[in-house]
N, CA and C of each residue as an Amber inpcrd file, in Angstrom:
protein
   372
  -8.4650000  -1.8200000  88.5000000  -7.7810000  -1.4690000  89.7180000
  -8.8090000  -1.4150000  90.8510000  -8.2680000  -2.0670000  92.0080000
  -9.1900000  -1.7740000  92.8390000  -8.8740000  -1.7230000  94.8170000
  -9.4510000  -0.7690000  95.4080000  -8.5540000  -0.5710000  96.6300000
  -9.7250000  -0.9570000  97.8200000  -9.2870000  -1.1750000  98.8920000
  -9.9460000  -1.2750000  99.9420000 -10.3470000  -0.8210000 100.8820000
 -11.1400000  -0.5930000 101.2330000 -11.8590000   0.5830000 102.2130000
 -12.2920000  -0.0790000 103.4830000 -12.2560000   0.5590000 104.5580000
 -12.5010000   0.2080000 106.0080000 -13.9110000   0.0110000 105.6270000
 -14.8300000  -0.8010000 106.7630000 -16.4020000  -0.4080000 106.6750000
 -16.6320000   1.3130000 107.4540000 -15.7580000   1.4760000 108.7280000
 -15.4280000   2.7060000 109.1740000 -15.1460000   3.2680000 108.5070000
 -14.8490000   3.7100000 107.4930000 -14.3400000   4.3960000 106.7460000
 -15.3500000   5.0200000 105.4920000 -16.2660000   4.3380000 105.1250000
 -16.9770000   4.1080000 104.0740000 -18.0160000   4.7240000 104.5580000
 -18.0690000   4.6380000 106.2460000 -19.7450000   4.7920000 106.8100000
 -19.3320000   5.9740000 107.0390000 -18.1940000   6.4420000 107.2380000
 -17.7270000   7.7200000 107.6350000 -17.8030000   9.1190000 106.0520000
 -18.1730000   8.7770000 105.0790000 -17.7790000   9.3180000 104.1010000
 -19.3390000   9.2060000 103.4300000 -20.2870000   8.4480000 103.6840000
 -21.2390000   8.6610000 103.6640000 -21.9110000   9.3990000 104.8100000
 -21.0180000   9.9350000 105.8910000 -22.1720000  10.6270000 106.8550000
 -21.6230000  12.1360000 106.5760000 -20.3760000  12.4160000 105.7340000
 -20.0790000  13.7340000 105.8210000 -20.6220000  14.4950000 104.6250000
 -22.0550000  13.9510000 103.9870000 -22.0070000  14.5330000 102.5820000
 -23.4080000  15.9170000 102.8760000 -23.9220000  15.6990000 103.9840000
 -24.8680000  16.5310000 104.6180000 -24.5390000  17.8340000 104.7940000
 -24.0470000  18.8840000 104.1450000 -23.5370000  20.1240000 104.1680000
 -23.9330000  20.7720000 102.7850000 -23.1820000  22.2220000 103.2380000
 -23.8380000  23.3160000 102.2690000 -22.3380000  23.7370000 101.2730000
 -21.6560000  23.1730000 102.2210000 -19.7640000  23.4490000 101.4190000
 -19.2780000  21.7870000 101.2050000 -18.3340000  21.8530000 100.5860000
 -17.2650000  20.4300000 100.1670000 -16.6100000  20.2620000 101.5600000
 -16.5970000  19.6860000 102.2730000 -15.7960000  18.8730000 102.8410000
 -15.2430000  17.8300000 102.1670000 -13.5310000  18.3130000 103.2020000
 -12.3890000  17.1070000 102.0050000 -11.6160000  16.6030000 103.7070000
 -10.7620000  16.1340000 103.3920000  -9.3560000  15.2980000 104.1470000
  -8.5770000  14.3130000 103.2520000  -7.9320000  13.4410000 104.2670000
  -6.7430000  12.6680000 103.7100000  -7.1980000  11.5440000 104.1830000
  -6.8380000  10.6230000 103.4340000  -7.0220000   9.2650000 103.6660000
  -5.8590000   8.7340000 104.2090000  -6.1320000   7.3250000 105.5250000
  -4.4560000   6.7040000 105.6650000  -4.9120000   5.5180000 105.4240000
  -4.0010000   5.0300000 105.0860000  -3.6350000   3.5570000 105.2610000
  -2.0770000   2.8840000 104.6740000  -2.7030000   1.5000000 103.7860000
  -1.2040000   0.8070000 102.9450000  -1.6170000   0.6740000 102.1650000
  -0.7160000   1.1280000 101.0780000  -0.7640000   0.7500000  99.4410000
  -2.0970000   0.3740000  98.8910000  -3.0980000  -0.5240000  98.5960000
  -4.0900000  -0.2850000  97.9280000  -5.6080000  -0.1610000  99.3790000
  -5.3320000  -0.3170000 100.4690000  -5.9630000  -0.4300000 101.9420000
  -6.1420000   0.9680000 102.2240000  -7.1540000   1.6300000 102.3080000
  -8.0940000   2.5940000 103.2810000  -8.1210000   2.3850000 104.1860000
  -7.2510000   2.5260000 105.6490000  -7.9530000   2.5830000 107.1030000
  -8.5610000   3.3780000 107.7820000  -8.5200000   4.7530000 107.1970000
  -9.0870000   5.9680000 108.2420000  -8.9480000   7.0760000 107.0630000
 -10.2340000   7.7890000 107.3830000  -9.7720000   9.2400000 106.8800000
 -10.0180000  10.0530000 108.0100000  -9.5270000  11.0010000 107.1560000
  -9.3110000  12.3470000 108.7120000  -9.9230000  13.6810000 107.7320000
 -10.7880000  14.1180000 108.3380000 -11.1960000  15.5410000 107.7100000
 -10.1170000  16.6300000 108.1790000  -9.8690000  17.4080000 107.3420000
  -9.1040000  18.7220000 106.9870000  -9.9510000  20.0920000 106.9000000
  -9.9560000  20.9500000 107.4360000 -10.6960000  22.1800000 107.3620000
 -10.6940000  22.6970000 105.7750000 -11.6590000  22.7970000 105.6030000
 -11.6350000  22.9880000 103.6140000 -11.7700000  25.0310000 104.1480000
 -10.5700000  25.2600000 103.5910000 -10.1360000  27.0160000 104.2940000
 -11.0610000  27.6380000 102.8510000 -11.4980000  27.0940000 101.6810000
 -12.8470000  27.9070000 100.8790000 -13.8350000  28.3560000 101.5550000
 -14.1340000  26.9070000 102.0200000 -15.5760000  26.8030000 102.6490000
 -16.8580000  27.0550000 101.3790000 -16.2130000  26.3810000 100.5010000
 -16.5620000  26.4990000  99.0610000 -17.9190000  25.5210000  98.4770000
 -19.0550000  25.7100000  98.2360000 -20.1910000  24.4280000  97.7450000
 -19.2640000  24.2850000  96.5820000 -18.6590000  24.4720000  95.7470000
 -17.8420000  24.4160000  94.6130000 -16.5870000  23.8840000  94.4760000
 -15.7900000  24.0500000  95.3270000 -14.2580000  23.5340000  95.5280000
 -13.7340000  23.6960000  96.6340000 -12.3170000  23.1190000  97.3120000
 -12.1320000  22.9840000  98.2350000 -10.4270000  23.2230000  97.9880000
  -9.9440000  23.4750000  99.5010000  -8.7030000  23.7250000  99.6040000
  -8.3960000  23.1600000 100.9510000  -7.1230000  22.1630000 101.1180000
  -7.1460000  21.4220000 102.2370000  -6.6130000  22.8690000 103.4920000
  -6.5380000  22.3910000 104.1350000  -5.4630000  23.7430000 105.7290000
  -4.0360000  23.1170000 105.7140000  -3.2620000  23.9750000 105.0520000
  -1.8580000  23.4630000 105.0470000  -1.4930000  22.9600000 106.7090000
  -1.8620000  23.9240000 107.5810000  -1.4330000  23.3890000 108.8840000
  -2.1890000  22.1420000 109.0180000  -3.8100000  21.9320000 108.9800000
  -4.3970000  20.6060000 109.1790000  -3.7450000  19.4730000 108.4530000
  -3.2780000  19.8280000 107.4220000  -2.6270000  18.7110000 106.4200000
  -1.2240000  18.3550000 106.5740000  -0.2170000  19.6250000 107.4920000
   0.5130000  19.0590000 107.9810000   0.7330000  18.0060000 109.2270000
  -0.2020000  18.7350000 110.5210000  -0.3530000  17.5030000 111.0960000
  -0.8800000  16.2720000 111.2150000  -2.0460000  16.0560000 109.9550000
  -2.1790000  14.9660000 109.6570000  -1.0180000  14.0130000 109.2260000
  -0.5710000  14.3680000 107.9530000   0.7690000  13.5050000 107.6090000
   1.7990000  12.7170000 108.7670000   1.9570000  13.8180000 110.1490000
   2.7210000  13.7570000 111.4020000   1.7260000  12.2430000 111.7810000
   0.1770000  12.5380000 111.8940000  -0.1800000  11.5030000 112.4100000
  -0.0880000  10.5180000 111.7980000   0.2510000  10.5780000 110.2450000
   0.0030000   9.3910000 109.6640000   1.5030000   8.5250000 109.8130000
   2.4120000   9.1980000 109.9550000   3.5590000   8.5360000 110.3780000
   3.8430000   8.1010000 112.1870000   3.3080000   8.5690000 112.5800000
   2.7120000   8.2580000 114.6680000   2.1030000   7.0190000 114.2350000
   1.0630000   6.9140000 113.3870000   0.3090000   5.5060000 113.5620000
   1.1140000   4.2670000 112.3800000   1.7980000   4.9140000 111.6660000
   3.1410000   3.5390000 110.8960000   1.7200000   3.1120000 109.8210000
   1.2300000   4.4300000 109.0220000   0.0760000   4.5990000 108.3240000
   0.8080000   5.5450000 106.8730000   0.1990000   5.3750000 105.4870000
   1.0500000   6.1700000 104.4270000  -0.1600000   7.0280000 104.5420000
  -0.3620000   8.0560000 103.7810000  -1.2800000   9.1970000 103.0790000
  -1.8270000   8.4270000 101.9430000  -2.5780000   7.9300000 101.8110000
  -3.0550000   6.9280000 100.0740000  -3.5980000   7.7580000  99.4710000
  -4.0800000   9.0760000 100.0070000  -5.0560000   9.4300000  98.9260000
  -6.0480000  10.8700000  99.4950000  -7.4420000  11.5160000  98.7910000
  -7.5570000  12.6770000  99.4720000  -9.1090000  12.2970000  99.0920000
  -9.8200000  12.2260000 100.1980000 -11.4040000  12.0640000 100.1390000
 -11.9840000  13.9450000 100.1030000 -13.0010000  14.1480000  99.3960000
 -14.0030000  15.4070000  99.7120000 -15.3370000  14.9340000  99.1340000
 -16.2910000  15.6650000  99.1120000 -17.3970000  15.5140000  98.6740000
 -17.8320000  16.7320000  97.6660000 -18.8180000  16.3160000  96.8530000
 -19.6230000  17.1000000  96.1880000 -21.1510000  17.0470000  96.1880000
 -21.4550000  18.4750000  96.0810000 -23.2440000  18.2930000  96.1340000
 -24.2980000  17.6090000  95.5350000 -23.2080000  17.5010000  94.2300000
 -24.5890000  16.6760000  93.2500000 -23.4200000  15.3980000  92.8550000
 -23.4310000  15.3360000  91.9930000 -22.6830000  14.0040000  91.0300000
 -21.1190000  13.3850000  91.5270000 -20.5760000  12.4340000  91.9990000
 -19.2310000  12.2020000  92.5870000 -18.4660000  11.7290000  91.4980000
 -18.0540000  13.0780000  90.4010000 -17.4550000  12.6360000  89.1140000
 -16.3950000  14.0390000  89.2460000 -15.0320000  13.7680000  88.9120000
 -14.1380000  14.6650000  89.0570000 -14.3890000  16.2210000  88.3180000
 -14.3320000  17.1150000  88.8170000 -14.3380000  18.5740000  88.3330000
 -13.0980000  18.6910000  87.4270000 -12.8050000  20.0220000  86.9890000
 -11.2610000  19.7320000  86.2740000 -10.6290000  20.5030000  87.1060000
 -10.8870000  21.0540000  88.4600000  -9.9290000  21.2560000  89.1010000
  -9.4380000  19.8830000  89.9900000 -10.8060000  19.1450000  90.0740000
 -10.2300000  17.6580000  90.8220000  -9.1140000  17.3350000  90.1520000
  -9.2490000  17.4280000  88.7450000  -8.0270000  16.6430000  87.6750000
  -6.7570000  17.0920000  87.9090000  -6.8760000  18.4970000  87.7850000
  -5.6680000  19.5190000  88.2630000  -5.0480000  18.5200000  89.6290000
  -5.8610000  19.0440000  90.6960000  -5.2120000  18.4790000  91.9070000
  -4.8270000  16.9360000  92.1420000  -5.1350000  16.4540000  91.0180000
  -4.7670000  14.7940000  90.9990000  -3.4080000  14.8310000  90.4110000
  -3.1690000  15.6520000  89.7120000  -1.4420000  15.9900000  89.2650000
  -0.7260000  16.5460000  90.3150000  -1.6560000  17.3430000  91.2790000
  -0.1480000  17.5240000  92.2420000   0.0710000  16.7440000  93.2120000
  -1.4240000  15.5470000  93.6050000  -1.5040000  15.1380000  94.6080000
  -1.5690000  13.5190000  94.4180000  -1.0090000  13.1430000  93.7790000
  -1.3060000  11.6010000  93.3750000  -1.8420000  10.7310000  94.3530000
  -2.4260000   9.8420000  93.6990000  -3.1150000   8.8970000  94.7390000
  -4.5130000   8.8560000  94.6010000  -5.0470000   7.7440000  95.6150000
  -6.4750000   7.8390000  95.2660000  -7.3740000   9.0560000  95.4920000
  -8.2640000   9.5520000  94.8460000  -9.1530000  10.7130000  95.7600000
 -10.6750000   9.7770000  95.2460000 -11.1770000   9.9690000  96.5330000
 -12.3460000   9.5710000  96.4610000 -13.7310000  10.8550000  96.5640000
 -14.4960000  10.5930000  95.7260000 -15.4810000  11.6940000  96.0440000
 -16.7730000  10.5620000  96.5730000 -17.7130000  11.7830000  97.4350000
 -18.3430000  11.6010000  98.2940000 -19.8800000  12.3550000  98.1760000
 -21.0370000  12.0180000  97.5340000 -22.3250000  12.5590000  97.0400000
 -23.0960000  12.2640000  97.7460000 -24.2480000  12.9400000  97.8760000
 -25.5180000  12.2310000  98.5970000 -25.9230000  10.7380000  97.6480000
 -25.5820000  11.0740000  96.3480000 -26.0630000   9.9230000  95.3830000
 -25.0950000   8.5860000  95.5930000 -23.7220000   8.8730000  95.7940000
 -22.6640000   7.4290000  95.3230000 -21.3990000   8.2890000  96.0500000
 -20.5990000   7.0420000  96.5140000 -19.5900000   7.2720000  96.6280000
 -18.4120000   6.7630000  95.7340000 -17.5280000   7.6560000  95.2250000
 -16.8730000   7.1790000  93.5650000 -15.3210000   6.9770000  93.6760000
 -14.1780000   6.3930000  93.5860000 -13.1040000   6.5150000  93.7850000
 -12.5750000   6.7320000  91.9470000 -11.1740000   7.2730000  92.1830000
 -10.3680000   7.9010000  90.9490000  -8.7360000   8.0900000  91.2980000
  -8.6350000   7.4230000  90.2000000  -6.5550000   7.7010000  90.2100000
  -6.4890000   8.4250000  88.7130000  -5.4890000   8.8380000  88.8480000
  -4.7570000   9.7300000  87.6260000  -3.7280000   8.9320000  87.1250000
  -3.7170000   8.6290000  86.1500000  -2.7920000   7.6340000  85.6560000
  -1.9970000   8.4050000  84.0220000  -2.4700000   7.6280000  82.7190000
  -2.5720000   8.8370000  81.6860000  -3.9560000   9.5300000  81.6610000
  -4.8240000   9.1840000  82.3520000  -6.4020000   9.4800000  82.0010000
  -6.4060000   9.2390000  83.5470000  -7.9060000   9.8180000  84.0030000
  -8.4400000   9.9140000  84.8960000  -9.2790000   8.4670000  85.0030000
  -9.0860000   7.6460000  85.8340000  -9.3100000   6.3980000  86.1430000
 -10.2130000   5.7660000  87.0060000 -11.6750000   5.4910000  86.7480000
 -12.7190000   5.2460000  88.2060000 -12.1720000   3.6620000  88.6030000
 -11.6310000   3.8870000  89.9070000 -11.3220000   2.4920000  90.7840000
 -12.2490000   2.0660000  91.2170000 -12.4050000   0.0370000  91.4600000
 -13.6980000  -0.1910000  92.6720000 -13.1700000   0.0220000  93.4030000
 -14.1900000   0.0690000  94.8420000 -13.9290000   0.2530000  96.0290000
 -14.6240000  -0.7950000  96.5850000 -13.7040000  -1.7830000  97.5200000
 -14.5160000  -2.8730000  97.7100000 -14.2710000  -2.4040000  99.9220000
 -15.4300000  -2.7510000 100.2580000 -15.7870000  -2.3710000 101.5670000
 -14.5260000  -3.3670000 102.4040000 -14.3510000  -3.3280000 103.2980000
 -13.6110000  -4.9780000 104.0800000 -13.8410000  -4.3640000 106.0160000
């Protein structure tokens, strides 16, 4: 499986990994296409885990339908390794779609399917 990522998008997710907490957001685009992510206030403020801002995450969705854009998926980062936690796993059951994690080392994409699934990510 494999989805497509903005170069904006990619350069953007490598510049947010410089912190002391997880930063997360939502990804938009179409069906297997990345056009934009949008950061979400992570309300932990957690080096460990993250929790999106129901209000930030509602008006994102608003924007993602303003720009004729779906929700594909939920980008955050981690400090060390960009390999799913088992709360990532958890939240891949409520939140389907791609989530991409975001390391100083790699940037890693993952779907939940029956198993937890590493996608390429090809730049465009």
């Amino acid at each position: 499986m494999k989805f497509k990522i903005s170069k904006k998008v990619w350069d953007f997710l490598r510049s947010v990994v410089q912190s002391d907490f997880e930063r997360c957001g939502l990804l938009f685009g179409r069906g297997d296409v990345v056009l934009q992510a949008i950061e979400i206030e992570n309300i932990r403020k957690s080096p460990v885990e993250f929790e999106l801002s129901p209000l930030e995450s509602l008006k994102a969705f608003e924007e993602a339908e303003e720009k004729n854009l779906e929700v594909v998926g939920v980008w955050h980062t981690h400090l060390q390794n960009a390999t799913p936690s088992a709360k990532d796993i958890q939240g891949m059951k409520n939140f389907p779609g791609l989530w991409i994690i975001s390391s100083r080392k790699e940037i890693r994409g993952y779907v939940l399917e029956r198993e937890v699934l590493e996608v390429e990510l090809e730049i465009i």
